[in-house]
Amino acid sequence: MSEESYVYTCCPGWGDHEFCAIKTIVKDGKIVRTEKACYTGAEENEGYICQKGIMSCRQPYNPKRLTHPLKRVGERGEGKWEKISWDQALDEIAEKLLELKEKYGPETLAMWDVVASVPPSQGLGALLSSRFMGLWGATDPIQGYGLDNGPFYAAFYDMGNFYKYMTTDPANFDSSDLIIVWGANPVENQQRIAKHFVEAKSRGAKIIDIGLLFDATAGYADQFIPVKPGSDPALSMAMVNLIIQRKQYKADFLLKYTVAPFLVRDDDGTFLRDADGNYMVWDLDSNAPMSMVAGQQDSPSDNMELDGEHVVDGVACKTAFAHLREHASKYTLEYQQEITGVAPEVVEKLTDEYVAADAAYIFGALGLRYQNQGESYRSFYLLGMLTGNLGRPGAGVTSEMLPAGFPQTFNDAEITMPNGREGYKGKLVRQAEFIDQVLSEEPYPIKAFWVVAGNPVHNCPNRGLWLNEIFPKMELIVDIDIWMTDTGQYADYVLPDCMPFERYELVASAAYNHVVLQEPAIEPVGEAKDPTFVYSELAKRVGLGEYFDKTAEEWIAIRLKSQWPMISGIQPPLTYERLKEEKLVRCATPPVNWDPFMGMQFDTPSKRLEFYAERLVPVNDAMAQYLEPLEAPTPMSLERGDAKGKYHFFSGRQRFFMQSMFTDDPVMAKLSGDKPTGRMNPIDAEAEGVKDGDKVEIYNHRGHCIIEMHLDQAIPPGTLQIWFGWRHDAFEEGMYSELIPALGSNETLDDRALKWVADVEAIGGYQPGFGTGGIGGMAGAWDTIWDCACDMRKVEA
């Protein structure tokens, strides 16, 4: 009888934005349980594990798991397969790829790789696929992926950086006096954040939850403020207006760190500049304009004007703050109430408490998946600027919450771009362009689709677009996964991937100031293979074998040769041998919590916080504003009669699943009700003649779903919900993903999105490989997963 041993692995529920590494206990070659990770130093107590992580040890042994390569023998989607060998699968796939390359060119192969889909994100699966794309010349169709784009849009224009503002250390919340949770549910979905909310509350902090649903976070909060779908920026801009009208803003902060004193031309909305292109401000001491050197944050005067208007050399202008004051003035308490449904006295009290708090934090976490999401997050950052709640202990704003320590950069460019950036032959396209290109076959046809990380038919709606328009254009579809997914059902070949418990990886994201080595806990089940095997064997067959000649451990050793100070500064030096021996090693991080506003340095053109974004003037979006959502019915659209549906459809997530992961576990499925169901408010149910347990059809112009409906007062009137995660086969008819606008399609584009694309291209464009130090690809259409209108009818028995 052997003794227990352990390794570290990434939780299969990695993509819930906790990104947990977990301790996996093994005995006699079997996983017996999983436990929280044991970090060191300041993070000693920051290891966490939720019910998904605890249950994950069952996943490798699930009888539904893919264990052998499969080849389609019937029609796509018919479900007829034959087991084949890896040699046969790779031989036939390679032969087809070479045939298509000869006929159409290498770019006819599109490789779908959502880096967050396979734990750990930014792992070898992502890096080696990027390497293959660059060497082959394949098309990367998820640059400009229509997901999570609101926070990136806000961060790019207001702070000048895509990725820096994705993370903050939740320990920063401990010293907060007020935490406003806006469009998030950490109590159910993010253990580490919830722990620090509890810590803050125990020290006297007040927690206010603003959102659509009364969820567990709303129940834990001191106050819940419900808002109508997609109305959030109207509420936040009303707070902005109150702060300005009552002069509750921090003038010194605005003058030092923002573009508030910059003079803006009345005629075209651009910043007034001198003959040398420098910005202009108004100096109160000399009562005259003064130049501010472009690209320098330092102020040219100790007494700049904050709010004023002037005529300079015949040009009428006013300060950016004056523009903001005028712009925000329309967001009266009564105006916002029409949109949000929030009573004026509630907004007044919320604003007063936010202003009065010594350290206030606005916590947003991707919960505002509407076309106007970028405006919401920009308005949150604006509130932080007005009150000086940025760059101070316990204060801040976060729009995408990845709970982590200091960002770490590894030597990944050597892997993704072996011939340098100039030698990278991959074609990087936005998803909207990819969809159009598949259908039009211009400027070149795309005939092969390789899915290595993701499940677009399920998680990248709408389903009908993929099955009826995109897939029929493909001569080859290959899906690599651990389950038979909705995408895999329509593939020509399905290849079994290793789970995190079965392969080597470097945990290089959200590891809480540590570098963690993932080691195999068990041998791969069946014939499952890791990414190193798949790409090495495929490369041999298509003439790229010399570039894929290393083991997983050798690739990891290359990644560790990083010049990033917090990696290169580890003492004794971090080698693969040391990491193998110690399992995890703490980075050489400063003795403070990571805060993206630390140092208050910004990469905007002005090097200041740009609540007035000059680059967005051409699309009338210089300042955050309320825009009606793409589809979610608003009081105004319902009154006008042009709403695209009577109800707002919301595919809410729940604690037992992560995307579609864990839906195959019978225990987790039972905890989730054994089958997908819907929820609606009893007020709507009475009007529709629906009783608890009745069968209804939810539908719109894209598709439909027949579901058993349950009544729940936690769901606001006018909203219909189906739990996210269940696969198509679990539904009686239709599926929720049929209803939702396609991510990244032209359906969700607007002038703001196209301007963003142009501005990204102007500074170098998309770059290959997530996290390789290049400019990111997060520019494109809006994430509209929850921005969806629908109607409903009762299905008679």
Coordinates of C-alpha atoms in Angstrom, one line a residue, residues 158 250-263 271 279 281 292 296-299 304-306 320-321 324 381-382 384-388 390 600 602 604 606-612:
D158 CA -9.2 56.3 -20.3
K250 CA -11.4 66.4 -5.5
A251 CA -10.1 69.4 -7.6
D252 CA -6.5 68.7 -6.7
F253 CA -6.6 65.2 -7.9
L254 CA -8.4 66.2 -11.2
L255 CA -5.8 68.9 -11.9
K256 CA -2.8 66.6 -11.2
Y257 CA -3.8 63.4 -12.8
T258 CA -6.5 64.0 -15.4
V259 CA -7.1 66.1 -18.5
A260 CA -9.7 68.2 -16.5
P261 CA -7.7 71.5 -17.0
F262 CA -7.0 70.9 -20.7
L263 CA -8.7 73.5 -23.0
F271 CA -7.8 69.7 -27.4
Y279 CA -1.7 70.9 -24.9
V281 CA -4.3 75.0 -20.0
M292 CA 1.7 71.7 -21.3
Q296 CA 4.4 64.7 -19.9
Q297 CA 2.1 64.4 -16.9
D298 CA 3.7 67.2 -14.9
S299 CA 1.7 70.4 -14.6
M304 CA -4.4 75.9 -13.3
E305 CA -8.0 76.6 -13.9
L306 CA -10.4 73.6 -13.5
A320 CA -12.4 69.5 -20.3
F321 CA -14.0 69.6 -16.8
L324 CA -17.9 67.3 -18.4
Y381 CA -13.5 55.0 -13.7
L382 CA -14.8 58.6 -14.0
G384 CA -13.0 57.2 -9.2
M385 CA -11.3 60.2 -10.8
L386 CA -13.8 62.7 -9.5
T387 CA -13.4 61.5 -5.9
G388 CA -9.7 60.6 -6.0
L390 CA -7.6 55.7 -7.4
M600 CA -0.5 56.8 -11.2
F602 CA -0.7 56.2 -17.7
T604 CA -2.7 57.7 -22.8
S606 CA -1.6 62.9 -22.6
K607 CA 0.0 60.5 -20.0
R608 CA -3.0 61.5 -17.8
L609 CA -6.4 59.9 -17.1
E610 CA -8.5 60.8 -20.0
F611 CA -12.2 60.9 -19.0
Y612 CA -12.4 63.2 -22.0

